[in-house]
């Protein structure tokens, strides 16, 4: 992996010097907060009877913590970097101020080894989100740096319990140790799949739930590659939200297609009898696998799914489609194939992909040009055209968008931040450019992102 030093970066431009100075000011303040994360190396057991070495977490002693915030209430998170390399933290799906978005150079200077940074924002939306690094992204995420973030609604929808499920693979050999985190041949195609499927860093864990109760399962796919279909077997269950936004009409929890970065909230009615086990099944291309078990325990409390309150829609502005400007984005292979630029945030050493024939050259100080400039407050239709035979989950930071139409399938009019663009699909999505700043726009198959399938949109007055 190619790196350059902080000194080399600072010598590159006066703008970088200013960014570094501003970052140092923030990092040196006295920090005190209800929330804290420590980016840490650790050894941890994933497979039975072995310890996987060289993992990374947002905690020094185990898996990343579940962060819980309240909708509309200000939060601060103090991040200490105890890794031997730079990092940042991105809050996936949150519509927050640009300076808190956690993208190196685009929104902040990287948090280098031994440094600290405070993130401060007020989450406007409720739902299930997640957090991860955006620096040396593939390696850090692949080694464990993905955590679930929950923003709770002011009103209680009526669940008896709430269970976050961090769904992801690790690339481990039979000895429980990491194998190559990616293969170049796979990165130029659909991406390199993991070998061990986990939920909350465990293989097929068992969860004990009160018999007859109503449980909110929060499925968060934090994997770097896998697109899969998920199903709840053995109980009544309904999908009530996708990517933090309520569905117009709840749907049975069958064949829930989720790509990296996406989430689904499922209302589960736990069976009454202890022998009636419930399973979360991952349906893969050639087989299926039970990745979690839910066991009813105790005397049934006899709840009914109809008792739940409907989730309130988040305050996402409604697009004015009659006055929308159409912008087209083509996702394809790189026309040049030049090696990416060296960066403190690392590279994979290849450039395979591009947006509008322009490949992202890496996380560098710039100056950088946006893929497009949007006017604050205006409605846009983004026409996303996939000219490749591979799927691409397209994620836009800072702004939510509504699915409109596809040339291949009928779309539910979801409000989301991550849309799975299928092979050879053209999809129209609509948004209001309501959040000023430079917003990353990329594929969430991380190998694709790190080999060119990334850029940013600028929203300005």
PDB file of N, CA and C in Angstrom, residues 163 203-209 277-280 290-295:
ATOM      1  N   UNK A 163     -33.180  -4.714  18.649  1.00  0.00           N
ATOM      2  CA  UNK A 163     -31.995  -5.536  18.472  1.00  0.00           C
ATOM      3  C   UNK A 163     -31.237  -5.135  17.219  1.00  0.00           C
ATOM      4  N   UNK A 203     -20.581 -15.908  14.523  1.00  0.00           N
ATOM      5  CA  UNK A 203     -21.073 -16.802  13.484  1.00  0.00           C
ATOM      6  C   UNK A 203     -22.371 -17.439  13.965  1.00  0.00           C
ATOM      7  N   UNK A 204     -23.470 -17.162  13.260  1.00  0.00           N
ATOM      8  CA  UNK A 204     -24.798 -17.719  13.562  1.00  0.00           C
ATOM      9  C   UNK A 204     -25.141 -17.607  15.042  1.00  0.00           C
ATOM     10  N   UNK A 205     -25.130 -16.397  15.611  1.00  0.00           N
ATOM     11  CA  UNK A 205     -25.407 -16.251  17.041  1.00  0.00           C
ATOM     12  C   UNK A 205     -26.864 -16.562  17.378  1.00  0.00           C
ATOM     13  N   UNK A 206     -27.099 -16.892  18.652  1.00  0.00           N
ATOM     14  CA  UNK A 206     -28.434 -17.119  19.192  1.00  0.00           C
ATOM     15  C   UNK A 206     -28.846 -15.897  20.012  1.00  0.00           C
ATOM     16  N   UNK A 207     -30.072 -15.424  19.795  1.00  0.00           N
ATOM     17  CA  UNK A 207     -30.606 -14.306  20.559  1.00  0.00           C
ATOM     18  C   UNK A 207     -31.877 -14.774  21.270  1.00  0.00           C
ATOM     19  N   UNK A 208     -31.926 -14.635  22.588  1.00  0.00           N
ATOM     20  CA  UNK A 208     -33.101 -14.986  23.368  1.00  0.00           C
ATOM     21  C   UNK A 208     -34.051 -13.796  23.423  1.00  0.00           C
ATOM     22  N   UNK A 209     -35.312 -14.017  23.016  1.00  0.00           N
ATOM     23  CA  UNK A 209     -36.309 -12.947  22.979  1.00  0.00           C
ATOM     24  C   UNK A 209     -37.564 -13.389  23.716  1.00  0.00           C
ATOM     25  N   UNK A 277     -38.331 -21.906  16.875  1.00  0.00           N
ATOM     26  CA  UNK A 277     -37.183 -21.039  16.625  1.00  0.00           C
ATOM     27  C   UNK A 277     -37.394 -20.215  15.362  1.00  0.00           C
ATOM     28  N   UNK A 278     -36.803 -19.034  15.353  1.00  0.00           N
ATOM     29  CA  UNK A 278     -36.861 -18.120  14.211  1.00  0.00           C
ATOM     30  C   UNK A 278     -35.451 -17.982  13.661  1.00  0.00           C
ATOM     31  N   UNK A 279     -35.336 -17.825  12.344  1.00  0.00           N
ATOM     32  CA  UNK A 279     -34.026 -17.761  11.707  1.00  0.00           C
ATOM     33  C   UNK A 279     -33.936 -16.542  10.789  1.00  0.00           C
ATOM     34  N   UNK A 280     -32.765 -15.948  10.772  1.00  0.00           N
ATOM     35  CA  UNK A 280     -32.437 -14.951   9.755  1.00  0.00           C
ATOM     36  C   UNK A 280     -31.568 -15.647   8.730  1.00  0.00           C
ATOM     37  N   UNK A 290     -28.122 -19.828   7.338  1.00  0.00           N
ATOM     38  CA  UNK A 290     -28.720 -19.217   8.524  1.00  0.00           C
ATOM     39  C   UNK A 290     -27.624 -18.421   9.234  1.00  0.00           C
ATOM     40  N   UNK A 291     -27.835 -17.126   9.375  1.00  0.00           N
ATOM     41  CA  UNK A 291     -26.794 -16.293   9.979  1.00  0.00           C
ATOM     42  C   UNK A 291     -27.152 -15.830  11.392  1.00  0.00           C
ATOM     43  N   UNK A 292     -28.401 -16.091  11.836  1.00  0.00           N
ATOM     44  CA  UNK A 292     -28.770 -15.777  13.228  1.00  0.00           C
ATOM     45  C   UNK A 292     -30.009 -16.568  13.601  1.00  0.00           C
ATOM     46  N   UNK A 293     -30.087 -16.913  14.888  1.00  0.00           N
ATOM     47  CA  UNK A 293     -31.253 -17.611  15.430  1.00  0.00           C
ATOM     48  C   UNK A 293     -31.881 -16.742  16.524  1.00  0.00           C
ATOM     49  N   UNK A 294     -33.228 -16.763  16.593  1.00  0.00           N
ATOM     50  CA  UNK A 294     -33.954 -16.015  17.624  1.00  0.00           C
ATOM     51  C   UNK A 294     -34.829 -17.010  18.384  1.00  0.00           C
ATOM     52  N   UNK A 295     -34.582 -17.144  19.682  1.00  0.00           N
ATOM     53  CA  UNK A 295     -35.258 -18.182  20.478  1.00  0.00           C
ATOM     54  C   UNK A 295     -36.285 -17.541  21.404  1.00  0.00           C
TER      55      UNK A 295
END
